[in-house]
PDB file of C-alpha atoms and ligand atoms in Angstrom:
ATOM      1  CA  UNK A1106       0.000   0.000   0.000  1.00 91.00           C
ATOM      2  CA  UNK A1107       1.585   3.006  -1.326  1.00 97.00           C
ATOM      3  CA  UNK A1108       2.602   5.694   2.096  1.00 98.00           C
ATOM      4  CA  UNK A1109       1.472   9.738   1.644  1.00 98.00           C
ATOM      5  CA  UNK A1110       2.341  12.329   3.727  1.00 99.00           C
ATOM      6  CA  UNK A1111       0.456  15.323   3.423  1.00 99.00           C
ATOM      7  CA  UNK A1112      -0.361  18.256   5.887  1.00 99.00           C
ATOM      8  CA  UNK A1113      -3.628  19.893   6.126  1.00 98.00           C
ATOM      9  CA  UNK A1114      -4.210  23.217   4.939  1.00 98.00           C
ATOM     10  CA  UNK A1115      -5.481  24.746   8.418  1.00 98.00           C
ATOM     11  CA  UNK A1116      -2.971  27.813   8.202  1.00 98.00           C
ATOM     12  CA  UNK A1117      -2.980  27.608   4.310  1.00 98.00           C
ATOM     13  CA  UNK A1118      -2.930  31.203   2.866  1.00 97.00           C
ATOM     14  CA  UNK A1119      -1.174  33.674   0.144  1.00 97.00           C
ATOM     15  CA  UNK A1120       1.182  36.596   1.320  1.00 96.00           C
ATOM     16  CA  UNK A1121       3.434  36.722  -0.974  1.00 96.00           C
ATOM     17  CA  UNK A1122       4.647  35.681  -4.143  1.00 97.00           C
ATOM     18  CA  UNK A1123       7.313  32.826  -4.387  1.00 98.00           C
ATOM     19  CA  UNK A1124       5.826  32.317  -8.023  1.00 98.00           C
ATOM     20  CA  UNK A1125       4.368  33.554 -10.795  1.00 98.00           C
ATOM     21  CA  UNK A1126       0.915  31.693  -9.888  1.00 98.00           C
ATOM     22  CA  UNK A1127       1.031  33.722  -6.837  1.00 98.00           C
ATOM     23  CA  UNK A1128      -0.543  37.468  -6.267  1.00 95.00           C
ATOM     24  CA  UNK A1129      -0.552  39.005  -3.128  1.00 82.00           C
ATOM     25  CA  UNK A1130      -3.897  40.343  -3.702  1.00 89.00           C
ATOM     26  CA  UNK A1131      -5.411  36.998  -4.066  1.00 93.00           C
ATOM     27  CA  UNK A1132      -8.035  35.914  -0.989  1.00 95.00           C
ATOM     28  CA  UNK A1133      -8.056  32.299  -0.066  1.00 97.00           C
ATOM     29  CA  UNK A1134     -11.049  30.471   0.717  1.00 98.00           C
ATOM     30  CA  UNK A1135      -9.879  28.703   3.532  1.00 97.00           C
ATOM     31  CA  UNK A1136     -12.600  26.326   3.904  1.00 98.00           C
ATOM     32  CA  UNK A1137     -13.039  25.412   0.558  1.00 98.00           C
ATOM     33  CA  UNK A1138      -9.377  24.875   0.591  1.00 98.00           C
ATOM     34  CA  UNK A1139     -10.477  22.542   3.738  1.00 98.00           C
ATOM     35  CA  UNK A1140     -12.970  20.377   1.657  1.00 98.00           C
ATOM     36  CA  UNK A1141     -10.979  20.141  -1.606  1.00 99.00           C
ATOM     37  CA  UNK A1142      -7.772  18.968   0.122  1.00 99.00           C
ATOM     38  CA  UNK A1143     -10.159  16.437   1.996  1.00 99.00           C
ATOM     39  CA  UNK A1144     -11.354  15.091  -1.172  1.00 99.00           C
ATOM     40  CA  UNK A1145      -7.927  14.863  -2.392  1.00 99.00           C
ATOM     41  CA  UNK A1146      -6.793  12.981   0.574  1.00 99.00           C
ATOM     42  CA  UNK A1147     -10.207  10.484   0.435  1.00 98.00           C
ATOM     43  CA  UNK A1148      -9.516  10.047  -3.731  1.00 98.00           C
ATOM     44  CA  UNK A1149      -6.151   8.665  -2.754  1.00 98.00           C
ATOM     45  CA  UNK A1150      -7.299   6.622  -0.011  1.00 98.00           C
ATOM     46  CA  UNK A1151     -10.090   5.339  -2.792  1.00 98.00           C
ATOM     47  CA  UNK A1152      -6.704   4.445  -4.918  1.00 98.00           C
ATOM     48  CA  UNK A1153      -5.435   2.135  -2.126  1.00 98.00           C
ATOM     49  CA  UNK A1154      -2.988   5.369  -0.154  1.00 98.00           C
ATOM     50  CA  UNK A1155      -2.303   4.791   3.428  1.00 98.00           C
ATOM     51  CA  UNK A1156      -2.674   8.461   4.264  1.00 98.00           C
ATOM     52  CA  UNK A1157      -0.371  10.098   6.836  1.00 98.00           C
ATOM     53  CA  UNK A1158      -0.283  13.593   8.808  1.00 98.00           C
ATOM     54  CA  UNK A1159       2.598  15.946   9.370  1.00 98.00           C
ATOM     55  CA  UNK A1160       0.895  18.247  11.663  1.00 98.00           C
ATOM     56  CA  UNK A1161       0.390  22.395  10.138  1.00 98.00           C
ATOM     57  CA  UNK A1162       2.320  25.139  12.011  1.00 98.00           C
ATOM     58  CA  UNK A1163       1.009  28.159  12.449  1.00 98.00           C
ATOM     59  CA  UNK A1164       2.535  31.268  10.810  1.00 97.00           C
ATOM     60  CA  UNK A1165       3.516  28.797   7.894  1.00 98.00           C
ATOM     61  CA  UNK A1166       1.510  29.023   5.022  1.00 98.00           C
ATOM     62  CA  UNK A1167       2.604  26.964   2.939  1.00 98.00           C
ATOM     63  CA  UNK A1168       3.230  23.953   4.438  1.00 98.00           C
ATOM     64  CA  UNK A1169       0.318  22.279   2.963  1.00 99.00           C
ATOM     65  CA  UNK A1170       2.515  21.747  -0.089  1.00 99.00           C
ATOM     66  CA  UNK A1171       4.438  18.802   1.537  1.00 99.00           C
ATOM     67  CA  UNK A1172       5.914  17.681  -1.486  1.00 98.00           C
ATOM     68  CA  UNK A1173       9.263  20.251  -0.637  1.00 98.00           C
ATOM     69  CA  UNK A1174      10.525  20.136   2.765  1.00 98.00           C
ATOM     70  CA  UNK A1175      12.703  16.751   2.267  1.00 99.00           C
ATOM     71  CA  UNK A1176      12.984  14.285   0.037  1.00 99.00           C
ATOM     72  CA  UNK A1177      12.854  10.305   0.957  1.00 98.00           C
ATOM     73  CA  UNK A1178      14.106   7.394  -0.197  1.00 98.00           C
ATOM     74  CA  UNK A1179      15.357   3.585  -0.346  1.00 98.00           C
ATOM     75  CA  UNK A1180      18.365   1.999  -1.626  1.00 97.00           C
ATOM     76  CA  UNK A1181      18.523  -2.245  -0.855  1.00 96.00           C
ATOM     77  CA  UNK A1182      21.860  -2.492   1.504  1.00 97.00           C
ATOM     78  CA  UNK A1183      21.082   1.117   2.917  1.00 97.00           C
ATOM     79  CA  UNK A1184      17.413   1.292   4.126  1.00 98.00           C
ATOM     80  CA  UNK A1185      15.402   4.474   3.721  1.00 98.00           C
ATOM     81  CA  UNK A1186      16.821   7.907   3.797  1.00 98.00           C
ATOM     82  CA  UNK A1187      15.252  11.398   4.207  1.00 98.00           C
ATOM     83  CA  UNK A1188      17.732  14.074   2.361  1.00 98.00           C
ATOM     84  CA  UNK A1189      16.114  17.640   4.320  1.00 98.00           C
ATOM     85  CA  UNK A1190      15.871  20.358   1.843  1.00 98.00           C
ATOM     86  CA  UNK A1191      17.290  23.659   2.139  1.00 98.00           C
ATOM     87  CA  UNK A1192      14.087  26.073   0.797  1.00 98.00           C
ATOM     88  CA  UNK A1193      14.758  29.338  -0.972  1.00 98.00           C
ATOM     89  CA  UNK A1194      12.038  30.997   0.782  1.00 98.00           C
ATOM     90  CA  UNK A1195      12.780  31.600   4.710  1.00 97.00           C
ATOM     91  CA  UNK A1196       9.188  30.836   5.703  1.00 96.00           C
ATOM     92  CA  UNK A1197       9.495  27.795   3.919  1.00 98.00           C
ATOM     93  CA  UNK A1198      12.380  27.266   4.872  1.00 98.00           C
ATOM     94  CA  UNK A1199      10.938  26.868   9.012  1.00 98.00           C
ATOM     95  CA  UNK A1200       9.234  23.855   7.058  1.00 98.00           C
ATOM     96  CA  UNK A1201      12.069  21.700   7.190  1.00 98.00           C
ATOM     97  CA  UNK A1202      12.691  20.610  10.758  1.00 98.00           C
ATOM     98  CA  UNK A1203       9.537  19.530  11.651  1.00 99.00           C
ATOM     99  CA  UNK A1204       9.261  17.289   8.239  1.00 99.00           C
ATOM    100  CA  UNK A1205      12.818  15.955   9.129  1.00 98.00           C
ATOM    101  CA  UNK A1206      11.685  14.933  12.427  1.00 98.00           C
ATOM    102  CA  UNK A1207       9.005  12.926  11.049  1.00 99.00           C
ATOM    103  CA  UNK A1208      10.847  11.208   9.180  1.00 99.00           C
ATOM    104  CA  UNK A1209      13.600  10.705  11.947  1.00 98.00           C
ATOM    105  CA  UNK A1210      11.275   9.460  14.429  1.00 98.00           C
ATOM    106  CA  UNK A1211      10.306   6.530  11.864  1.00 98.00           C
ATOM    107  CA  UNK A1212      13.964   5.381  11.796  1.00 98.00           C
ATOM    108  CA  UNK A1213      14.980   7.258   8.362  1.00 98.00           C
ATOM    109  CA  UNK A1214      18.401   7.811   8.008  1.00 98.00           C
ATOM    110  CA  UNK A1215      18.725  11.639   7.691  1.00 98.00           C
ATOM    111  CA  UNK A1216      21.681  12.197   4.625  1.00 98.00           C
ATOM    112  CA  UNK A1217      22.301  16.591   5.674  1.00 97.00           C
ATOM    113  CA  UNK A1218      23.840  17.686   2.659  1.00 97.00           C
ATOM    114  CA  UNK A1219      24.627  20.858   4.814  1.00 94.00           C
ATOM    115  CA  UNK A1220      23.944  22.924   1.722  1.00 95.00           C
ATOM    116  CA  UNK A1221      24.722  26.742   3.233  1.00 89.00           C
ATOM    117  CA  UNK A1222      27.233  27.437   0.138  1.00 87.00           C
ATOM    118  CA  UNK A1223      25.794  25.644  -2.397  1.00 82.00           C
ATOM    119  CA  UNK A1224      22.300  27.318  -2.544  1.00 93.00           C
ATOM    120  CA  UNK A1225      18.985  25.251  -2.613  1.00 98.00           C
ATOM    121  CA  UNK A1226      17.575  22.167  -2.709  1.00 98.00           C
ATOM    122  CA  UNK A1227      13.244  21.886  -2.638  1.00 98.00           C
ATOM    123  CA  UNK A1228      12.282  18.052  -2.049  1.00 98.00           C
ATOM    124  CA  UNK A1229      10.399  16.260  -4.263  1.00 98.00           C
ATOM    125  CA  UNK A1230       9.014  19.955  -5.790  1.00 98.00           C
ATOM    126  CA  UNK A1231      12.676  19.307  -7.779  1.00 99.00           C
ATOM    127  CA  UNK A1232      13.477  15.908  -7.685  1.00 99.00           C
ATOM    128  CA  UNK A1233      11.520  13.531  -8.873  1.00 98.00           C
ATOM    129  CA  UNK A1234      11.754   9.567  -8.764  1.00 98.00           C
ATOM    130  CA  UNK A1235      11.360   7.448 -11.978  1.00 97.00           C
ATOM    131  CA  UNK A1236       8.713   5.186 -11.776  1.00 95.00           C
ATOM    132  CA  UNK A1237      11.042   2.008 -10.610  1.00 95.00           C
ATOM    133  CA  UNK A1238      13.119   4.202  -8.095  1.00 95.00           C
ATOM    134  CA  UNK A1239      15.862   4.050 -10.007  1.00 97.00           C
ATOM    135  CA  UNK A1240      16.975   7.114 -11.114  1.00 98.00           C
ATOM    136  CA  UNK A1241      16.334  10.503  -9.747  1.00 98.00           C
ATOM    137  CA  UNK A1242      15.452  13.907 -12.262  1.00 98.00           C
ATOM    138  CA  UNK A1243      16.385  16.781 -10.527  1.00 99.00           C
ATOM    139  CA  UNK A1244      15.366  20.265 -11.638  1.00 99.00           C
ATOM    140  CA  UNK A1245      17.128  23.589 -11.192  1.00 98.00           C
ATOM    141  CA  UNK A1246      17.146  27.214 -12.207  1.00 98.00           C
ATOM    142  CA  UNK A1247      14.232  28.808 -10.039  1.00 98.00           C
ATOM    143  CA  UNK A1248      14.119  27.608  -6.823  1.00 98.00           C
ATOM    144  CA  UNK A1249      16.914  24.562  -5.975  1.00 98.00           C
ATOM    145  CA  UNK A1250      20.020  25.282  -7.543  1.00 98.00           C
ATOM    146  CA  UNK A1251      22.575  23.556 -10.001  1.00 97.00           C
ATOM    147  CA  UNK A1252      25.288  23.667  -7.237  1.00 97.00           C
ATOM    148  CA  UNK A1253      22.986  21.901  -4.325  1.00 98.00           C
ATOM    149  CA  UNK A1254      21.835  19.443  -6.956  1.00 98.00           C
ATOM    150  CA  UNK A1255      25.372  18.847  -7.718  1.00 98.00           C
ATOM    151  CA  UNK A1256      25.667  17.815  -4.166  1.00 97.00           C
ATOM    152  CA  UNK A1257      22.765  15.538  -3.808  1.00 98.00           C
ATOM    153  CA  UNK A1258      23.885  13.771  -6.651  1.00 98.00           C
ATOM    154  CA  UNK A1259      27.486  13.084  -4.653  1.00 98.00           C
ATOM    155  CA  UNK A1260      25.076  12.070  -1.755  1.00 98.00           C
ATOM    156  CA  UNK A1261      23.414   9.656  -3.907  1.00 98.00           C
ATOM    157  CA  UNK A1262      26.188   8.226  -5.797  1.00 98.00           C
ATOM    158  CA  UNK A1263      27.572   6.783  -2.672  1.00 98.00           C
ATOM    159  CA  UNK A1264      24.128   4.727  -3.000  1.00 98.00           C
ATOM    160  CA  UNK A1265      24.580   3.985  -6.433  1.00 98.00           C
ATOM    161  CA  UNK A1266      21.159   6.128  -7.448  1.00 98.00           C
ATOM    162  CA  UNK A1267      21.959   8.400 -10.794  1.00 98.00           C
ATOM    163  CA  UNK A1268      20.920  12.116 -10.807  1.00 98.00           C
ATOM    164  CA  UNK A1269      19.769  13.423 -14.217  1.00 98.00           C
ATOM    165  CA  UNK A1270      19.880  17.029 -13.772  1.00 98.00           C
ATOM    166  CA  UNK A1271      17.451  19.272 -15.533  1.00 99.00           C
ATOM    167  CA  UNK A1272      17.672  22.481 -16.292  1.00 99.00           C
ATOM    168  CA  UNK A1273      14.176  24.542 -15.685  1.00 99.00           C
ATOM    169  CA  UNK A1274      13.488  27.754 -18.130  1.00 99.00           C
ATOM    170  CA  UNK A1275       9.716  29.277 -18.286  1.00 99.00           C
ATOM    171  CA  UNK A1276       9.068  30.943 -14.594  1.00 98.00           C
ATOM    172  CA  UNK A1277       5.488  29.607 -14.533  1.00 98.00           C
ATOM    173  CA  UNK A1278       6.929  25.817 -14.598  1.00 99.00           C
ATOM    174  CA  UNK A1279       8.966  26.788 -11.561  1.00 98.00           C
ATOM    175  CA  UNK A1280       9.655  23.140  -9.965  1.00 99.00           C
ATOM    176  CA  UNK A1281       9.811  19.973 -11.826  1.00 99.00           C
ATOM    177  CA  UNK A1282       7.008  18.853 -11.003  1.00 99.00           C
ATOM    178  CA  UNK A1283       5.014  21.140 -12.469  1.00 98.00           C
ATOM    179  CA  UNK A1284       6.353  19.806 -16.322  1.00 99.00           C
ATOM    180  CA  UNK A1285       7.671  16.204 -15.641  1.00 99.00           C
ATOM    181  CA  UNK A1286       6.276  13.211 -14.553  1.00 98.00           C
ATOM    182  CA  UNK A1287       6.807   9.320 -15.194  1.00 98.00           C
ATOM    183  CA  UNK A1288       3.473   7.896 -16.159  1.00 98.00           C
ATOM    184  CA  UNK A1289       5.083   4.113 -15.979  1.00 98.00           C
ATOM    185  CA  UNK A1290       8.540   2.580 -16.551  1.00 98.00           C
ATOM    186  CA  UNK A1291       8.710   3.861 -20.260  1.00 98.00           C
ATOM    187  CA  UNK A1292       6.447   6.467 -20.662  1.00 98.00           C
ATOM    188  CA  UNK A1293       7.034  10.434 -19.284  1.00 98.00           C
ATOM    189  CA  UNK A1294       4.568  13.332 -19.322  1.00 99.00           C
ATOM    190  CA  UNK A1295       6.141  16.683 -20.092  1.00 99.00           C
ATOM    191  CA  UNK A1296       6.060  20.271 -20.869  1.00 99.00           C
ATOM    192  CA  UNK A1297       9.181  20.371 -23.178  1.00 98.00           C
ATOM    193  CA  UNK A1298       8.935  24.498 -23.211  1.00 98.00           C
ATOM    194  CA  UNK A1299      10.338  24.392 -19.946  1.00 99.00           C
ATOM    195  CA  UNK A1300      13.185  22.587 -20.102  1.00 98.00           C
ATOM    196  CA  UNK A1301      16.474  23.519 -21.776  1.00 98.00           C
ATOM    197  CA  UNK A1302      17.202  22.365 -24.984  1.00 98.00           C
ATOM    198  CA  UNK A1303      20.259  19.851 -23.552  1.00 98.00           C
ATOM    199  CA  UNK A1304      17.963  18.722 -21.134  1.00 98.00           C
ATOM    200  CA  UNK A1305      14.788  17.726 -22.874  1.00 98.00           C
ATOM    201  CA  UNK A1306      17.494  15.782 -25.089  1.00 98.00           C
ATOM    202  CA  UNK A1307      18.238  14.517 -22.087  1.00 98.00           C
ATOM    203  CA  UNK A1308      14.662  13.472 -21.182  1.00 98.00           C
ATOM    204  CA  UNK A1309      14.328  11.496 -24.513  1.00 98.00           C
ATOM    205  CA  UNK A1310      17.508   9.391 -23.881  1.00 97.00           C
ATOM    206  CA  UNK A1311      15.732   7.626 -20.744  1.00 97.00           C
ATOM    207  CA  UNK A1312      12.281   7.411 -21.995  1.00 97.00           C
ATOM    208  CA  UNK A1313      10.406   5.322 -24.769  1.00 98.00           C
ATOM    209  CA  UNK A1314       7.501   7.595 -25.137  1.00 98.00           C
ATOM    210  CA  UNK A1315       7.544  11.088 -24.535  1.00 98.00           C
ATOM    211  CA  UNK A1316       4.223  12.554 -24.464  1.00 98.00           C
ATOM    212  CA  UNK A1317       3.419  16.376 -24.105  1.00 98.00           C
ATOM    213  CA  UNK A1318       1.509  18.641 -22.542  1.00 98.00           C
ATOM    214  CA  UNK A1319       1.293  21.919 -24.666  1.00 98.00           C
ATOM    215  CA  UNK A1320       1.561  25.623 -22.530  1.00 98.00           C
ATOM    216  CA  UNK A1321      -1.698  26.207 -21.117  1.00 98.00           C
ATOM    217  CA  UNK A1322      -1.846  22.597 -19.914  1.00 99.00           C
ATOM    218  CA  UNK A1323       0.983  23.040 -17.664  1.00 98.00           C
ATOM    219  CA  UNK A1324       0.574  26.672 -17.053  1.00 98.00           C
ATOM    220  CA  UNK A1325      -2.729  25.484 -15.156  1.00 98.00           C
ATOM    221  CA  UNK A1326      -0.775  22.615 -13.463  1.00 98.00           C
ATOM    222  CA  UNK A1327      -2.371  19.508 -15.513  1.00 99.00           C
ATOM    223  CA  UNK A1328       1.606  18.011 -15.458  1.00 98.00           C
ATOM    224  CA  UNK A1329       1.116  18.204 -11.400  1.00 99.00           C
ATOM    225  CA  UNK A1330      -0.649  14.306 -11.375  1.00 98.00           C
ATOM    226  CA  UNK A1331      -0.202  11.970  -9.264  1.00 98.00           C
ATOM    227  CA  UNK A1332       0.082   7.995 -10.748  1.00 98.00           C
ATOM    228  CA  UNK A1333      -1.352   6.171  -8.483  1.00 98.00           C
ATOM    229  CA  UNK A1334      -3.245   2.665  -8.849  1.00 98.00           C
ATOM    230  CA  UNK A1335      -3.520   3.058 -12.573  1.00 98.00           C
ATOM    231  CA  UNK A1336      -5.136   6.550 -12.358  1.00 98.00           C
ATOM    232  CA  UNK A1337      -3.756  10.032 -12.654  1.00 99.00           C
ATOM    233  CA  UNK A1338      -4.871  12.686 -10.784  1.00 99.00           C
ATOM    234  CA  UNK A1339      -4.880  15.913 -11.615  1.00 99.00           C
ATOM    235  CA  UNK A1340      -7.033  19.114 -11.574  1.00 98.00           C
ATOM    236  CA  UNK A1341      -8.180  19.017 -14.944  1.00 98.00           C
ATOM    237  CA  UNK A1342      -8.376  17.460 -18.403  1.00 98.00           C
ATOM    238  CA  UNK A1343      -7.914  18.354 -21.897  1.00 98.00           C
ATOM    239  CA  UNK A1344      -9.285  16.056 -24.662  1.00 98.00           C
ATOM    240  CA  UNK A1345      -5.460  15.198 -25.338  1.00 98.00           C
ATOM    241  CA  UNK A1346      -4.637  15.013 -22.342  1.00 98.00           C
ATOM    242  CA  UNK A1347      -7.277  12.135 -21.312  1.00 98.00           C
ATOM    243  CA  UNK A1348      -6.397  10.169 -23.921  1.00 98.00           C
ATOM    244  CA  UNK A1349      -2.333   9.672 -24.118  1.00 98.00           C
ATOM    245  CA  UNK A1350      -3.315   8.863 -20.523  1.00 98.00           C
ATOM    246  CA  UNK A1351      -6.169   6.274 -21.779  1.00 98.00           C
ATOM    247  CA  UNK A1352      -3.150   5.271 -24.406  1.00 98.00           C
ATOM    248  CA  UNK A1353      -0.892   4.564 -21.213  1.00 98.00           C
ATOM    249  CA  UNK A1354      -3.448   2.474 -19.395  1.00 98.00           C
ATOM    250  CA  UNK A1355      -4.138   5.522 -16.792  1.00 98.00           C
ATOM    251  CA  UNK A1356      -7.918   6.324 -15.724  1.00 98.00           C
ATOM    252  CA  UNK A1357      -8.122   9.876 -15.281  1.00 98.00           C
ATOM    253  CA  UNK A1358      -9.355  11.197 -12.066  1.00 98.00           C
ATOM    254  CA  UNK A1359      -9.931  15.111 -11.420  1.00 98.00           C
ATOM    255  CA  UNK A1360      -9.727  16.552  -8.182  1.00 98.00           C
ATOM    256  CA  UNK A1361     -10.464  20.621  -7.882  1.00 98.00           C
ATOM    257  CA  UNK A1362      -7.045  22.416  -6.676  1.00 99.00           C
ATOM    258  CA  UNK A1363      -8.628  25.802  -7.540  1.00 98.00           C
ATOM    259  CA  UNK A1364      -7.464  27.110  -4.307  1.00 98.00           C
ATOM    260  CA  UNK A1365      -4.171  25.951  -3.923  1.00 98.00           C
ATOM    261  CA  UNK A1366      -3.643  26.967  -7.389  1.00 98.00           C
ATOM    262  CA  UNK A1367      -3.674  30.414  -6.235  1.00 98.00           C
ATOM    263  CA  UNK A1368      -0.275  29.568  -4.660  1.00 98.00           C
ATOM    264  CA  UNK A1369       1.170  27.823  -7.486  1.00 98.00           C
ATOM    265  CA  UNK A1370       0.342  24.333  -6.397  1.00 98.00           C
ATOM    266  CA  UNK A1371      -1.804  21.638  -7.628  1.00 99.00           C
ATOM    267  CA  UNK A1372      -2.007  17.852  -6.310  1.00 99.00           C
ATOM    268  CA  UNK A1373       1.198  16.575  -6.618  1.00 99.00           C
ATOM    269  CA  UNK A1374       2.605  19.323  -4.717  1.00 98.00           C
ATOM    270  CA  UNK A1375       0.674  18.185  -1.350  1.00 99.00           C
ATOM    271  CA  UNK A1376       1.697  14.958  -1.164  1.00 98.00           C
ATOM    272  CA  UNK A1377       5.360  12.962  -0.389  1.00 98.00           C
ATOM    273  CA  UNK A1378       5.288   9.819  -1.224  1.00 98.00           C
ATOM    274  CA  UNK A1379       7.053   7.368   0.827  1.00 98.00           C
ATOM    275  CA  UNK A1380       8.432   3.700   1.100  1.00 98.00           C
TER     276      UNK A1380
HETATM  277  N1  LIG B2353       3.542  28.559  -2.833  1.00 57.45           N
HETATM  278  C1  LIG B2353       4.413  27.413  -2.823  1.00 57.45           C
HETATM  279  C2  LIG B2353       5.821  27.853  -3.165  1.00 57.45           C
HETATM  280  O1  LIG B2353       5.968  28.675  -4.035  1.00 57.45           O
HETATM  281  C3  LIG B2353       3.938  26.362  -3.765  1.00 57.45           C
HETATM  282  C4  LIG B2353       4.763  25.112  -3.731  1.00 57.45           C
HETATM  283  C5  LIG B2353       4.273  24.092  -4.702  1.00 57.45           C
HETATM  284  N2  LIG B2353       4.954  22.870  -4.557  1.00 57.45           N
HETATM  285  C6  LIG B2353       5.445  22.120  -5.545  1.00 57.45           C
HETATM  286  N3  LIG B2353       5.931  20.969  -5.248  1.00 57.45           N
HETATM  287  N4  LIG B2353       5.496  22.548  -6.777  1.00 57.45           N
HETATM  288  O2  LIG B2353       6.785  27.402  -2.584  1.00 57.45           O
END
């Protein structure tokens, strides 16, 4: 049963703007953030999730989006890691600890990359697992940067788990996970207008089927899915999009993000998934 850590929205709010998505004039509904993140959390429970709770801070508004404050792992012969992120954002950044410490208490080996020179490094917002947790894409140029990913991939060498790194370019795809994700062992989703030429050359060495998600699909976060039991879930469909998914074997499953949108965060972005 797969593990999801998620943290509810109960502080959930937009005072800034870390993103493009984001205006500081925009008013959250902060209950109907309540009920849509509910029915996120009861769709993956529907698709067989074993739903956990990191429990919300006040004073930290984003920490709903629990995709970023670490990122976990496995390796056979080294047992399951947590790497802690170092977010570019200092509110976010007060995420960290008490996502760490979650993790710790559950007998994760914590990897500290102590990253203070090398910039920033924002979970599974920016690195992203193939589908056989084999490799690791890691994105850069917004928020974590080339230097910390260089880093992480040292870290994970010493396991044996490749990096790909892959470098981000239109401001409204602003993490990885907002234009990449592995629909099964050969197939990948992407936005290729926001990814550098050398890397989406990249992304077509390691995949068999590329399919792709034009601007306004990813600009309203339709790359953000989550594969889980054979479904994808996502915020919203296109004609095209529903069916490379059909093609793939996924059932598409909508689940309204409208308010966490207005932070620049769709489904994907509120979950960690972990062994
Ligand atoms: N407002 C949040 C930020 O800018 C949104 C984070 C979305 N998370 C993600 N994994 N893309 O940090």
């Amino acid at each position: 049963m797969p593990n999801v850590l998620v943290c509810p929205p109960d502080y959930f709010d937009v005072v800034d703007q870390k993103n493009p998505h984001m205006s500081p004039r925009a008013q959250v509904d902060r209950a109907k953030a309540r009920t849509q993140w509910e029915k996120l959390c009861s769709v993956m429970q529907q698709n067989g999730c074993q739903i956990h709770i990191v429990d919300p801070v006040p004073g930290l508004e984003d920490m709903v989006f629990a995709a970023n404050q670490v990122f976990v792992g496995e390796k056979a012969g080294y047992g399951k890691f947590v790497v802690p992120s170092r977010m570019r954002h200092p509110s976010r950044d007060r995420e960290v600890p008490y996502f760490t410490q979650w993790f710790a208490a559950r007998n994760f080996r914590v990897i500290d990359l102590a990253l203070t020179q090398d910039g920033y490094l924002e979970g599974h917002g920016d690195l992203l697992w193939d589908y056989e947790c084999s490799r690791i894409y890691a994105g850069y140029g917004f928020r974590s940067t080339r230097a910390a990913i260089v880093k992480f991939s040292a870290a994970m060498s010493e396991m044996g788990i490749p990096v790909t790194p892959l470098e981000l370019i239109d401001p409204y795809c602003y993490h990885l996970d907002t234009c990449l994700c592995a629909l099964n062992a050969e197939a990948v989703l992407i936005f290729a207008g926001a990814l550098s030429a050398e890397s989406l050359a990249s992304v077509h060495n390691h995949w068999k089927r590329i399919h792709l998600l034009d601007a306004d699909e990813a600009h309203h976060l339709m790359g953000n899915g989550i594969v889980v039991n054979a479904h994808y879930i996502a915020p919203r469909m296109t004609p095209q999009l529903d069916s490379l998914l059909r093609e793939e074997g996924l059932t598409p499953e909508i689940v309204d993000t409208s308010e966490f949108e207005k932070s620049g965060g769709s489904c994907f972005c509120m979950t960690t998934f972990f062994p």
